[in-house]
Coordinates of C-alpha atoms in Angstrom, one line a residue:
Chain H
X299 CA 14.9 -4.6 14.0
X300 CA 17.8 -4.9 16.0
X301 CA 21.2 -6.2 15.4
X302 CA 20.6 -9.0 12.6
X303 CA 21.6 -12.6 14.0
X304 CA 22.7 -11.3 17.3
X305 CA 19.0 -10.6 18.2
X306 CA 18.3 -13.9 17.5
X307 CA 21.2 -16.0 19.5
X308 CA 20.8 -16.8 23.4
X309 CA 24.5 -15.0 23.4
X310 CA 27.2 -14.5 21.7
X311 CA 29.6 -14.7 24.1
X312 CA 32.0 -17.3 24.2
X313 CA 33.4 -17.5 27.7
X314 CA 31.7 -19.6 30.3
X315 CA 29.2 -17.4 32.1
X316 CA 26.9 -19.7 33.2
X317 CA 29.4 -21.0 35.9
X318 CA 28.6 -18.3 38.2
X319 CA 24.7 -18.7 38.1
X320 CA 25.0 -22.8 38.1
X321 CA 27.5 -22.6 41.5
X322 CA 25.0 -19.9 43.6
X323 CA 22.3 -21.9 42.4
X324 CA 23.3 -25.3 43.7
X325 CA 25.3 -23.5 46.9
X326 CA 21.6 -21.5 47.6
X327 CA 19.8 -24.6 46.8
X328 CA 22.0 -27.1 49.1
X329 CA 21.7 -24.3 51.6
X330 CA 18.0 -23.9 51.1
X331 CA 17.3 -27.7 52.0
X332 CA 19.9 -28.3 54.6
X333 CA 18.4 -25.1 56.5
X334 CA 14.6 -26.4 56.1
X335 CA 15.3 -29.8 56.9
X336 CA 16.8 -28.2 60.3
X337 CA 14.1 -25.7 60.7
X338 CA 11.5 -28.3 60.8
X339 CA 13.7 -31.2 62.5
X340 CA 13.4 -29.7 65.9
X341 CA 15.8 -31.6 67.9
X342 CA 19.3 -31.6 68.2
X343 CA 19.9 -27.8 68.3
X344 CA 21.5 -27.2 71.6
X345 CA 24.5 -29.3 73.2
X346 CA 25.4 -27.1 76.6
X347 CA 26.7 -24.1 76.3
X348 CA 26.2 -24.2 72.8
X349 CA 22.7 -23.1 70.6
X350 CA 22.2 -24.0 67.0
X351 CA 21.7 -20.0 65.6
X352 CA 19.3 -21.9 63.5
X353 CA 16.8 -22.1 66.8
X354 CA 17.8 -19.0 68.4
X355 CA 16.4 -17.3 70.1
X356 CA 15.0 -20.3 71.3
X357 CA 11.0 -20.1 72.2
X358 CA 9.8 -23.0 73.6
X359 CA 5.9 -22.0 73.9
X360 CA 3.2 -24.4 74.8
X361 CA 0.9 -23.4 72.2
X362 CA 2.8 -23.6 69.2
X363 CA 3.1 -27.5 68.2
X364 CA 6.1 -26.7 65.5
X365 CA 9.9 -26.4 65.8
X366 CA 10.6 -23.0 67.2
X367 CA 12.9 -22.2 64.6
X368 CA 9.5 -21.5 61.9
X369 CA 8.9 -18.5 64.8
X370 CA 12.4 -16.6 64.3
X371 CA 13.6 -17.3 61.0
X372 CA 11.5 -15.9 59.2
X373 CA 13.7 -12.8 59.9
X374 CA 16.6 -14.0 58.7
X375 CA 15.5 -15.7 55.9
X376 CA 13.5 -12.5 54.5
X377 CA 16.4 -10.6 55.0
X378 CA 18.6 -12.5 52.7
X379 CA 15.5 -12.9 50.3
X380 CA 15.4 -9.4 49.9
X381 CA 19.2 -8.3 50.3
X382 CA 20.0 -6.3 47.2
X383 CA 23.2 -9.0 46.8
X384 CA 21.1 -11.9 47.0
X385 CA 18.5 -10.1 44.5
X386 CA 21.2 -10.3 42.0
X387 CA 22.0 -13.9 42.5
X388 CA 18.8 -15.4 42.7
X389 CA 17.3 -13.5 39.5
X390 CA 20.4 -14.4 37.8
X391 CA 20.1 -18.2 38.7
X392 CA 16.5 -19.4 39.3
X393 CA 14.5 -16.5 37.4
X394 CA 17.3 -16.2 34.5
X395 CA 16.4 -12.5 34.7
X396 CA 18.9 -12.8 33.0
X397 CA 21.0 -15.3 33.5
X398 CA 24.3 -13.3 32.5
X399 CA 25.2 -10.2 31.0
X400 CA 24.4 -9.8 27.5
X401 CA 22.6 -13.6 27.6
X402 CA 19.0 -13.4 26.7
X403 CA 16.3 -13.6 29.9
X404 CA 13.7 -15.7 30.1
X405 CA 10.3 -14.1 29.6
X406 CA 7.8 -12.1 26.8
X407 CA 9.2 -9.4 25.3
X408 CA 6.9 -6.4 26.7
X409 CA 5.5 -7.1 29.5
X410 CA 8.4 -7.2 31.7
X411 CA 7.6 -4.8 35.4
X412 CA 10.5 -6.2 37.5
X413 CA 10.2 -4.8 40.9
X414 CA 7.5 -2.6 40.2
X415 CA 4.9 -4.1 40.7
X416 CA 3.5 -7.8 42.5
X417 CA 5.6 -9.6 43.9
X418 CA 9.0 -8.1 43.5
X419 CA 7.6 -4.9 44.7
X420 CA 7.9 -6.2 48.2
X421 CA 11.6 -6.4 48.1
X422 CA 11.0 -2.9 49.1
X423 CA 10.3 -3.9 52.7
X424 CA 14.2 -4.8 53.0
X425 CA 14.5 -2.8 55.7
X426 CA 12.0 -4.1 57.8
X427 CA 13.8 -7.4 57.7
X428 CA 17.2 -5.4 58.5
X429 CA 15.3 -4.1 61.8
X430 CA 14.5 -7.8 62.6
X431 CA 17.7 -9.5 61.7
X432 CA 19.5 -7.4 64.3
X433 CA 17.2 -8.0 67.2
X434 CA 17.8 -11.7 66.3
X435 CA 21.9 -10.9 66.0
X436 CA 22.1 -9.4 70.1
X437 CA 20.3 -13.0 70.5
X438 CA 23.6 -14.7 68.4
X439 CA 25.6 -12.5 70.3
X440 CA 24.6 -13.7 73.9
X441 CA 24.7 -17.3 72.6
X442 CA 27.9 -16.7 71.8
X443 CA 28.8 -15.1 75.2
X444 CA 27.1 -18.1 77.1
X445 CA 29.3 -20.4 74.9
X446 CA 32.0 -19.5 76.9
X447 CA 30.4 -20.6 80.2
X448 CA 30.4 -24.6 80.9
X449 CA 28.8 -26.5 83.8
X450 CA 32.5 -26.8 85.5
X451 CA 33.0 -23.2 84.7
X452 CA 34.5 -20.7 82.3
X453 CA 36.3 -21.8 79.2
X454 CA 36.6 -22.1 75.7
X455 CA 35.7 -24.8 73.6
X456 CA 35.9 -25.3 69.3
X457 CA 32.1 -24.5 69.7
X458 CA 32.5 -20.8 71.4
X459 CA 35.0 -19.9 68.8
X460 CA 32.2 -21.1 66.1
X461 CA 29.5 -19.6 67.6
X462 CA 31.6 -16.3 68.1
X463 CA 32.9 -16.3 64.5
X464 CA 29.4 -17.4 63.3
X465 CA 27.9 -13.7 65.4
X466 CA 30.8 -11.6 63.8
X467 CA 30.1 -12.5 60.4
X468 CA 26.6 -12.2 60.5
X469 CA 27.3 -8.4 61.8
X470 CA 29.1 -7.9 59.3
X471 CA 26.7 -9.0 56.8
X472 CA 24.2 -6.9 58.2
X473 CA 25.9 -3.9 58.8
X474 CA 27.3 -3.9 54.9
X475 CA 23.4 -3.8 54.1
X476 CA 22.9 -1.7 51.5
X477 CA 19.7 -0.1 53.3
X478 CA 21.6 -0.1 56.9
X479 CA 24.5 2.1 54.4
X480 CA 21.3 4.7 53.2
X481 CA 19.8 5.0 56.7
X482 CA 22.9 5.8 58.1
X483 CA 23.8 8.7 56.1
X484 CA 23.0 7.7 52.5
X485 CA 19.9 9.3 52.5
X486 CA 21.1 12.8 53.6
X487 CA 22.2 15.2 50.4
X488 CA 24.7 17.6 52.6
X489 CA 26.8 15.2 54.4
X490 CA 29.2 18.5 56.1
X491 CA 26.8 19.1 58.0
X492 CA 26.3 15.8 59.7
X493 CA 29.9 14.8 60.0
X494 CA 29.3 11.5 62.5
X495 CA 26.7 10.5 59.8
X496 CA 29.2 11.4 57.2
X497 CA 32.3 9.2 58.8
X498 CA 29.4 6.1 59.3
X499 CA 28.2 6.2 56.3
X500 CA 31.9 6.1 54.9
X501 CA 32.9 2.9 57.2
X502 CA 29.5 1.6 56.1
X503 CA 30.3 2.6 52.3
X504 CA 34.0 0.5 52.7
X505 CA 32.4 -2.7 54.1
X506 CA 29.3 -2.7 51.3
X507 CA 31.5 -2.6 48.4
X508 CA 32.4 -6.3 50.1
X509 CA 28.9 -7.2 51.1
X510 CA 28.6 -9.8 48.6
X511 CA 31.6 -11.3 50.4
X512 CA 30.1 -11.1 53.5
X513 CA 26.7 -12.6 52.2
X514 CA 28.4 -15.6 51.1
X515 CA 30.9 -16.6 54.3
X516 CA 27.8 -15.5 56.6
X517 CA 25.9 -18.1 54.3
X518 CA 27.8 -20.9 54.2
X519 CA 29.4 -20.3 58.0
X520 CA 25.8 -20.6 59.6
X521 CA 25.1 -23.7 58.1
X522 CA 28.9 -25.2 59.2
X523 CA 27.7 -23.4 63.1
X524 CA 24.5 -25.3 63.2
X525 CA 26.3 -28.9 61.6
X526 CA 28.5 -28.3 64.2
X527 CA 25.7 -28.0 67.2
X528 CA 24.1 -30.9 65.4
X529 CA 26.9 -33.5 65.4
X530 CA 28.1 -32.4 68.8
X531 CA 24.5 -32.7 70.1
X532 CA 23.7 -36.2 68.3
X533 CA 26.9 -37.7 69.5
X534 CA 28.4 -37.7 66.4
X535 CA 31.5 -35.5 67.5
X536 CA 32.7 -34.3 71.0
X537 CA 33.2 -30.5 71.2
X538 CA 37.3 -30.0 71.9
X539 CA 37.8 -28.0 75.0
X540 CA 40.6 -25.8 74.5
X541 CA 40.8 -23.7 77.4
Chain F
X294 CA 53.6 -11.3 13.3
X295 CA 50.0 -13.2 13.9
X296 CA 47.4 -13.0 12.3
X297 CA 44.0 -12.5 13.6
X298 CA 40.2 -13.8 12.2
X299 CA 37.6 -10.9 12.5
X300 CA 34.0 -12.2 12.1
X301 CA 32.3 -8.2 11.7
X302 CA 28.7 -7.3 11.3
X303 CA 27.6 -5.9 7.7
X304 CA 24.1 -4.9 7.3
X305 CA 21.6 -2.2 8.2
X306 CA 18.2 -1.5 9.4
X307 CA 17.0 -5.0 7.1
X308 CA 19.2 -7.3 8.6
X309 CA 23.0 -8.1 7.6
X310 CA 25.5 -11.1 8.0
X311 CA 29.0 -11.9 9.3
X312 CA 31.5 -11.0 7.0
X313 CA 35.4 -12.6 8.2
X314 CA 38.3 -10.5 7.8
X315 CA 42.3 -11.4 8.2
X316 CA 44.3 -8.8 10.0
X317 CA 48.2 -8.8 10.9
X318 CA 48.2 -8.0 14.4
X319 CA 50.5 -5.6 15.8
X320 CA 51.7 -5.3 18.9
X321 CA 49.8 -2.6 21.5
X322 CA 46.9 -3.3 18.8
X323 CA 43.3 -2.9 19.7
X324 CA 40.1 -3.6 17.6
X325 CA 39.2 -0.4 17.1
X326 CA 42.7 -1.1 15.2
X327 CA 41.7 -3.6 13.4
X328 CA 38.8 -2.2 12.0
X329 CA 40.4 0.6 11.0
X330 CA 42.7 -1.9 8.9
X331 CA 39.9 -3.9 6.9
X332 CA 38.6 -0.3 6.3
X333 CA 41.8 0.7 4.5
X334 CA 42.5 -2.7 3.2
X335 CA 39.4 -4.6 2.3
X336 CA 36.3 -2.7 2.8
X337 CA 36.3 1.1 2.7
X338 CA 32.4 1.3 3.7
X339 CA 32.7 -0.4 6.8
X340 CA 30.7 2.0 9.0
X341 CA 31.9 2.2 12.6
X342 CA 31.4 5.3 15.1
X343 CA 34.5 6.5 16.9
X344 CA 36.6 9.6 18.1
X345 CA 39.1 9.5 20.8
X346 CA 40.7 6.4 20.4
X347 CA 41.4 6.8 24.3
X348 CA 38.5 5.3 25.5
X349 CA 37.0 9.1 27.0
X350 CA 34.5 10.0 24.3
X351 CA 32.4 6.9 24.1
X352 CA 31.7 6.4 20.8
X353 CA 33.2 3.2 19.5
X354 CA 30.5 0.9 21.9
X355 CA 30.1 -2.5 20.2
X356 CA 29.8 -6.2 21.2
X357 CA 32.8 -7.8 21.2
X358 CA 32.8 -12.0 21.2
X359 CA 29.0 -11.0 22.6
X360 CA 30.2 -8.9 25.3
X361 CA 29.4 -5.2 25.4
X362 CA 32.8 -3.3 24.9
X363 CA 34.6 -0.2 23.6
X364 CA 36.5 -1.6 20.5
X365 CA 39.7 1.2 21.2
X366 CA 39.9 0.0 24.7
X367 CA 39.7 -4.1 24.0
X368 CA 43.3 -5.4 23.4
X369 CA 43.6 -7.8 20.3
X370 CA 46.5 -9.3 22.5
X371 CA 43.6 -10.5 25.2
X372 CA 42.2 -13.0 22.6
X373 CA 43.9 -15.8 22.5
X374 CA 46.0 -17.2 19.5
X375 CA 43.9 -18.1 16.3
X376 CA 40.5 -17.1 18.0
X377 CA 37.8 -16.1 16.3
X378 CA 36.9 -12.6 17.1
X379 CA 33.3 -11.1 16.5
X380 CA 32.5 -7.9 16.4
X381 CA 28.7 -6.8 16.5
X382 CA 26.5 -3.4 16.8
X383 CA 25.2 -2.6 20.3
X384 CA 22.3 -4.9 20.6
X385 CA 19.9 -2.5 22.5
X386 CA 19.2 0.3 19.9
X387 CA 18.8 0.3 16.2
X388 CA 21.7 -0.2 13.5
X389 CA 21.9 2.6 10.6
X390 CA 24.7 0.8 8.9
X391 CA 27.7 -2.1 10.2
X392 CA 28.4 -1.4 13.7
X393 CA 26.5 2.4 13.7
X394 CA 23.4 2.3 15.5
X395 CA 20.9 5.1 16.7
X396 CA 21.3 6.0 20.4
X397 CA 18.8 9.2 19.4
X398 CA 16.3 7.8 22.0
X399 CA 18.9 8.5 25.1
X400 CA 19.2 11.9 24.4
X401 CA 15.5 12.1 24.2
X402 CA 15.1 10.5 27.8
X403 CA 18.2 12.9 29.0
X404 CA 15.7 16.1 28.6
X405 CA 13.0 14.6 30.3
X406 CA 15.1 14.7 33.4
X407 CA 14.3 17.3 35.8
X408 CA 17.4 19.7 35.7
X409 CA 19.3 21.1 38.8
X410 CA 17.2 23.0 40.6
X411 CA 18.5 25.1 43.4
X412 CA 16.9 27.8 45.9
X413 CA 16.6 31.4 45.3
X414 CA 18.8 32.6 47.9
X415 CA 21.4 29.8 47.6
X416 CA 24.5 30.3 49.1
X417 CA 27.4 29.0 46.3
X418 CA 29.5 26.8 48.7
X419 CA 29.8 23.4 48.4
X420 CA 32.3 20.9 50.3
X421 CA 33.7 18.3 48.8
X422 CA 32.2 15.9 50.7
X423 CA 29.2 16.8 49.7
X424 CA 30.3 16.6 45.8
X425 CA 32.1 13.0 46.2
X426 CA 29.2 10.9 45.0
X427 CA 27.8 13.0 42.1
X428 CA 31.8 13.3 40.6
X429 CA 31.7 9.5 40.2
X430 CA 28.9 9.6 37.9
X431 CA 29.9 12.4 36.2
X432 CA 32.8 10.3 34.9
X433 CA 30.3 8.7 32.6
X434 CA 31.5 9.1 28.9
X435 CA 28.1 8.1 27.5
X436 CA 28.8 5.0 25.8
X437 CA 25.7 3.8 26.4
X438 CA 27.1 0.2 27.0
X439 CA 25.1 0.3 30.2
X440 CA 22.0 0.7 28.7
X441 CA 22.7 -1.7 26.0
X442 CA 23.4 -4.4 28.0
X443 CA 20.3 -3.7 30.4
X444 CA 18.2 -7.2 29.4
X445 CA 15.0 -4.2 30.2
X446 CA 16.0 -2.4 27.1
X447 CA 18.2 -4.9 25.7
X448 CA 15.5 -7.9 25.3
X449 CA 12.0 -6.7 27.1
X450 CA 12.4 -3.2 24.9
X451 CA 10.8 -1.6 28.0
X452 CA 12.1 1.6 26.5
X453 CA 8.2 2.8 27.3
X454 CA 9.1 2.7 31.0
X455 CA 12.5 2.7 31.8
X456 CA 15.0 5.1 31.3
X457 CA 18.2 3.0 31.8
X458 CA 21.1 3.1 34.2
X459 CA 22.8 6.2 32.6
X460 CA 20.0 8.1 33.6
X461 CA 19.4 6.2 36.3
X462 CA 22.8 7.9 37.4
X463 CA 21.9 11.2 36.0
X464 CA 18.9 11.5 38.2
X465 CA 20.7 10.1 41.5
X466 CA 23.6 12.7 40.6
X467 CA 20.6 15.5 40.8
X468 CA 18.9 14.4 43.9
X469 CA 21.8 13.8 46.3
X470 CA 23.6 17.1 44.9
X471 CA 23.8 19.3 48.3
X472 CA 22.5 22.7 46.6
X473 CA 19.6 20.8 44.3
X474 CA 16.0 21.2 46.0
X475 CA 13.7 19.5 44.1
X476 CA 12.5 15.8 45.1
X477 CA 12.7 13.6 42.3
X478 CA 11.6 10.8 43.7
X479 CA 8.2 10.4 42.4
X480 CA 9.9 11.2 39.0
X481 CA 12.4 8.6 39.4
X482 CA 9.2 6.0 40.0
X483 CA 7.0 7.4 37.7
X484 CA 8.4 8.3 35.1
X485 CA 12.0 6.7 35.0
X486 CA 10.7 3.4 36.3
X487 CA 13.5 3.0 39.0
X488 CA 11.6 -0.2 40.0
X489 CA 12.2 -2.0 36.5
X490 CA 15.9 -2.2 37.7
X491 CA 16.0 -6.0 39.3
X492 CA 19.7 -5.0 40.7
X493 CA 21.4 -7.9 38.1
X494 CA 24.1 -5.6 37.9
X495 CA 25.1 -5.6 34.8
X496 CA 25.7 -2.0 34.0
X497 CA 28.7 -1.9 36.5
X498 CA 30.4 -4.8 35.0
X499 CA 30.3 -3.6 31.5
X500 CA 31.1 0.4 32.9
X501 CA 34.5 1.4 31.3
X502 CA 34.8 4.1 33.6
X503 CA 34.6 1.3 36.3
X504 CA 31.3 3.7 37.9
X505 CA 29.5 1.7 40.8
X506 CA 25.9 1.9 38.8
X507 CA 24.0 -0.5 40.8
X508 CA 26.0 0.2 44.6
X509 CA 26.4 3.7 44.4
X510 CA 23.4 5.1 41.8
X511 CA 20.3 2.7 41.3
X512 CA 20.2 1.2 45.2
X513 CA 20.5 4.5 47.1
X514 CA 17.5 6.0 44.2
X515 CA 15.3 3.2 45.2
X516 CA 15.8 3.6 49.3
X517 CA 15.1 7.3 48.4
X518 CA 12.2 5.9 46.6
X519 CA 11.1 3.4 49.6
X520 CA 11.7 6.3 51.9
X521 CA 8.8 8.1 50.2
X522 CA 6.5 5.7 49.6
X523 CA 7.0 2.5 51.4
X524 CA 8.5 3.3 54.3
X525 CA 5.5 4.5 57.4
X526 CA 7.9 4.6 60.2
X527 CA 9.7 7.6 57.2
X528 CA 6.5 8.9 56.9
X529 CA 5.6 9.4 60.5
X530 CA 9.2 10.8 61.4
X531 CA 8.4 13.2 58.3
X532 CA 5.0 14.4 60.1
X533 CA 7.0 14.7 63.2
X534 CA 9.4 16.4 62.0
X535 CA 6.8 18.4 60.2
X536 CA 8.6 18.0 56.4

């Protein structure tokens, strides 16, 4: 036996801890259905110079019937499914594995394997996702330079600043990785000898101890990137030229 | 002077109930504190485990208003005026008597660990940034509040195949130290169960030596882990490299 009633209460604490799980589960959840519905929307995803990051890089081939953004986001979208943050988030909010600290999980007492066996087990391909997620961020990143080039010429307009900001934080998410951190340098055991590993892995070390941070602007500010292309491209808005 | 409501665990390895206590509040006064009062005052047989009173030796571990904490290190002036205050055994292990329990079975798990193991002719020097990572968790005082608080121990009793962060820590201390040779990685899997851990991160938020568990100690174990045996683009640059 454990701890008389306390083994039998949900919790006993008193503070309100299932705010955190109930706002990433509706913010993952809102962002989960506006991204699908976009995904499989196909149209209105590039407004010149811009490109929704949604559809890019953008593969317009004849023998695939569905919105090209099902051929690249899988990439993305397995990345942040297996990020180590998100991990947290998600088991925390939809699996209430548990769904706070000290709050009792869902699931038998026993038989619990977590990651160590199917399905979770293939959160240990993270990496492989962090490969693909940066071939698909020099694509962001040449969007973003092209959004500086309009039909009458060079300039900037409140798109290329999106789309630039949009690029930048997704680097930054992706460089904070925790796996991009251990392949850098985490995984040797005498770091004087490698001292460029050593001063990487450092930077690398400063920006993961935000990465949650990251995860969560990077989130939220490619969803606002592609609303933008959207409305601009639909009519709803006209882009503001600024320079 | 206030005067504060203590709801405390009474009971052993049957079962117990909540017994309330009044206590004058002073000011600097910290549950530990408290205790000690309705010890002197009302009940002399109050069992409670403590030592330091300075939040170093780990001992006094205990669930305050549900929330894993050391009871010298938790401020009866955070609590606000007329609350309620409960104070319960660690949840995780077996209760002896009040707010005692038996943490027997993390020593146990502690010799299973593979000690430090260096090479023959190793030469003694050692730079400190070599050391940096293993010091942080050799801060741990051994409260065991991360493994109470672990829902695998805490509610799936997976004590059968999980060792817990602590020694989660202990074992990532081991293989990144720069002088240790053995790989402990299938002992980490195998026997420690690294991939139980499903990253909720609850062991760093209840650390009181504010350790990075989960960032620094579980994550980097398991890309050691993934490294070894579910990474092939590692294992060909191992036959390379002929290791």
């Amino acid at each position: 036996m454990a701890n008389g009633t306390a083994s039998k209460a949900l919790t006993m604490r008193k503070d309100m801890w299932w705010v955190e799980p109930l706002i990433t589960g509706v913010v993952l959840g809102a962002f989960g259905i506006y991204s699908t519905w976009r995904a499989l929307s196909n149209q209105f995803y590039y407004t010149e110079p811009y490109l929704s990051p949604f559809y890019s890089p953008l593969l317009l081939l004849d023998w695939w019937p569905l919105s090209p953004a099902i051929l690249i986001l899988w990439a993305p979208l397995g990345f942040r499914a297996t990020c180590y943050y998100y991990r947290k988030a998600y088991y925390r909010a939809y699996f209430f594995s548990p769904p706070g600290c000290a709050v009792k999980p869902v699931g038998k007492r026993g038989s619990y394997t977590g990651e160590s066996s199917f399905p979770f087990i293939l959160q240990n391909i993270h990496r492989f996702f962090l490969y693909a997620s940066i071939v698909i961020l020099l694509f962001l990143w040449i969007d973003s330079y092209e959004a500086f080039f309009f039909h009458d010429g060079m300039g900037v307009g409140v798109g290329t600043i999106v789309l630039t900001a949009n690029a930048f934080l997704l680097t930054m998410y992706s460089f904070s990785c925790h796996s991009f951190r251990h392949l850098m340098g985490g995984n040797l055991d005498v770091f004087s000898k490698c001292p460029t590993r050593f001063r990487l892995w450092g930077a690398i070390s400063v920006q993961n101890e935000v990465h949650m941070k990251w995860a969560w602007t990077s989130l939220v500010f490619v969803a606002l990137t592609d609303l933008y292309v959207f409305l601009v491209a639909n009519g709803t808005i006209t882009d503001l030229r600024l320079i | 002077m206030s005067v504060a409501k203590l709801r405390v665990f009474r009971g052993d390895s049957q079962g117990g109930e909540e017994k309330e206590y009044e206590v004058p509040v002073d000011e600097g006064m910290v549950v530990l504190d408290a205790l000690f009062y309705i010890q002197a005052n009302y009940d002399g047989d109050l069992a409670i485990r403590w030592n330091c009173k300075a939040a170093k030796c780990g001992s006094c571990s205990t669930e305050i208003n549900g929330k894993p904490r050391l009871a010298c290190k938790t401020r009866m002036d955070s609590f606000e005026e007329g609350e309620t205050v409960t104070v319960y055994p660690i949840k995780a292990f077996p209760v002896i008597k009040d707010l005692v329990t038996d943490v027997s079975w993390n020593y146990e798990v502690s010799k299973k660990i593979p000690p430090f193991t260096p090479a023959e002719d190793t030469e003694w020097i050692m730079y400190q940034e070599d050391v940096e990572r293993g010091q942080e968790f050799r801060k741990c005082i051994e409260c065991f509040m991360c493994q109470n608080v672990c829902h695998i121990l805490r509610d799936h009793n997976r004590k059968d195949a999980f060792a817990g962060p602590r020694f989660m820590i202990k074992i990532a201390e081991r293989e990144m130290h720069p002088l240790d040779v053995l790989d402990r990685r299938e002992f980490a899997r195998e026997e420690a169960g690294v991939g139980f851990c499903n990253i909720t991160k609850c062991c760093t938020e209840v650390c009181p030596e504010d350790i990075h568990i989960t960032d620094n100690g579980i994550i980097p174990l398991k890309e050691r882990v993934v490294d070894k045996y579910y990474d092939p683009l590692s294992w060909l640059l191992r036959k390379i490299k002929g290791k």
